[in-house]
Coordinates of C-alpha atoms in Angstrom, one line a residue:
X1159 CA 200.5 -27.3 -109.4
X1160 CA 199.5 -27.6 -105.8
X1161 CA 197.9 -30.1 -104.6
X1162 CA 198.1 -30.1 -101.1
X1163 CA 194.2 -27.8 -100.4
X1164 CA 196.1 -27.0 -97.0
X1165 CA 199.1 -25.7 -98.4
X1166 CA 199.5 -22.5 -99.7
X1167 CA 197.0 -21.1 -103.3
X1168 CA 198.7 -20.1 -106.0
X1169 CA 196.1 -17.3 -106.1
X1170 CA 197.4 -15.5 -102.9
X1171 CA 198.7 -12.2 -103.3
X1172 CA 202.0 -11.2 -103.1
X1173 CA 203.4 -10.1 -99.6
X1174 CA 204.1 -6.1 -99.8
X1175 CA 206.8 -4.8 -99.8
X1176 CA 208.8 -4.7 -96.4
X1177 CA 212.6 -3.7 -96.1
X1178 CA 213.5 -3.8 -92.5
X1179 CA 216.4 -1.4 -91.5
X1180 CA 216.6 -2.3 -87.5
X1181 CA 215.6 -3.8 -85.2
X1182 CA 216.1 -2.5 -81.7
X1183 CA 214.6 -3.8 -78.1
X1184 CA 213.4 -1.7 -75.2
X1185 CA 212.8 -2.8 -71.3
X1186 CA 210.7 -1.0 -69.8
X1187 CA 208.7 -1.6 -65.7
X1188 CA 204.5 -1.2 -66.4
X1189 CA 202.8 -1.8 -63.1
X1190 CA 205.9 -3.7 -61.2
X1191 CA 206.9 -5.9 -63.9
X1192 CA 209.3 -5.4 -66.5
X1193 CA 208.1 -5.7 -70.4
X1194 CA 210.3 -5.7 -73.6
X1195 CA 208.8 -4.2 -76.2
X1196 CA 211.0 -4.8 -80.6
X1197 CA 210.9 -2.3 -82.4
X1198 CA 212.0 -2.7 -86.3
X1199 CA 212.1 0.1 -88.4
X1200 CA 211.2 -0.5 -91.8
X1201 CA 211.5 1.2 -95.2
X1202 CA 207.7 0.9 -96.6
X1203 CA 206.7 2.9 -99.8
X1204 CA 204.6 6.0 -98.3
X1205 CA 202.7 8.7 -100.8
X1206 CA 202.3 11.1 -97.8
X1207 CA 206.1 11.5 -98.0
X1208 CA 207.0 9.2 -94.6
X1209 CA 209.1 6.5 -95.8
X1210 CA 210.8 5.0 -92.4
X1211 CA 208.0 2.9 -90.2
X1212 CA 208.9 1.9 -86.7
X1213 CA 206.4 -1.0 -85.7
X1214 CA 206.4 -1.8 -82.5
X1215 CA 205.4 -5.3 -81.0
X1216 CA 205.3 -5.7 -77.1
X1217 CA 207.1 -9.0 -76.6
X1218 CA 206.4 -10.3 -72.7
X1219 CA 206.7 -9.0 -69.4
X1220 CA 209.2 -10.5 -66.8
X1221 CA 209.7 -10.5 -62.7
X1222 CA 213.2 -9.3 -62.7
X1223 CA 214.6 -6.3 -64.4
X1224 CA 217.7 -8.9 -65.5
X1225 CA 216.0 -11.5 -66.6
X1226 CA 214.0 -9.0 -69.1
X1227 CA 217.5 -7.5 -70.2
X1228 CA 218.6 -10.8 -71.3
X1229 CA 215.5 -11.5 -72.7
X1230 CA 215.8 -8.4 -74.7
X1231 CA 219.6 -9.5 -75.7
X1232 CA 218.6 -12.7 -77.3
X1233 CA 215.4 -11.0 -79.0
X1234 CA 217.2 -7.6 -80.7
X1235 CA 219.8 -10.3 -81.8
X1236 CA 217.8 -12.9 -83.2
X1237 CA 215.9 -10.5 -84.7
X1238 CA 218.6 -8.2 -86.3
X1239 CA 220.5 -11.9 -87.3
X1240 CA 219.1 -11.4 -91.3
X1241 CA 218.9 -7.7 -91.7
X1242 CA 220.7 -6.4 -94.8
X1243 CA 222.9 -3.7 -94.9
X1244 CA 221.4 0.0 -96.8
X1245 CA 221.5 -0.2 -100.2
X1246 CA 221.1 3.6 -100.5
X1247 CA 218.6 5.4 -100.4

C-alpha cells in the first residue's frame, strides 16, 4: 500500500512495451554550430508490419566540432551501457 500521494499510484498503467536494439549518436553543424542528435532503434510491436523504430532526440548543440564528438562519445556510450544483446527475432 502506498502511502506516499506523491509517489507513484498503484493505478498507473503499465509502461509499453520498449526493447531497445542501439543506440547510435550523430554530429552534425546547423547554422555554424555543431549539434548531436541519439538515435536508439527500438523493437516496438507494429500491426502495419514495421517492427524496428529509430527515435531520434536532438541532444545539444556545441561551438567546436571536437568538443561535440566527445560529447557524442560519452552520450552513445552511456546510452548503449544496458542494452541487451538480440534474443532472436
Amino acid at each position: 500500500m502506498n502511502d506516499d500521494p506523491t509517489g507513484p499510484s498503484d493505478d498507473a498503467p503499465p509502461p509499453p512495451p520498449f526493447k531497445p536494439l542501439d543506440a547510435t549518436t550523430r554530429v552534425v553543424q546547423e547554422n555554424g554550430r555543431w549539434v548531436v542528435y541519439l538515435n536508439v532503434t527500438s523493437w516496438e510491436p507494429d500491426d502495419d508490419g514495421h517492427p524496428v523504430a529509430n527515435n531520434w532526440k536532438r541532444i545539444n548543440d556545441y561551438a567546436t566540432e571536437s568538443d561535440a564528438h566527445v560529447a557524442a562519445t560519452w552520450i552513445a556510450r552511456s546510452a548503449s551501457r544496458n542494452i541487451r544483446p538480440p534474443s532472436g527475432f
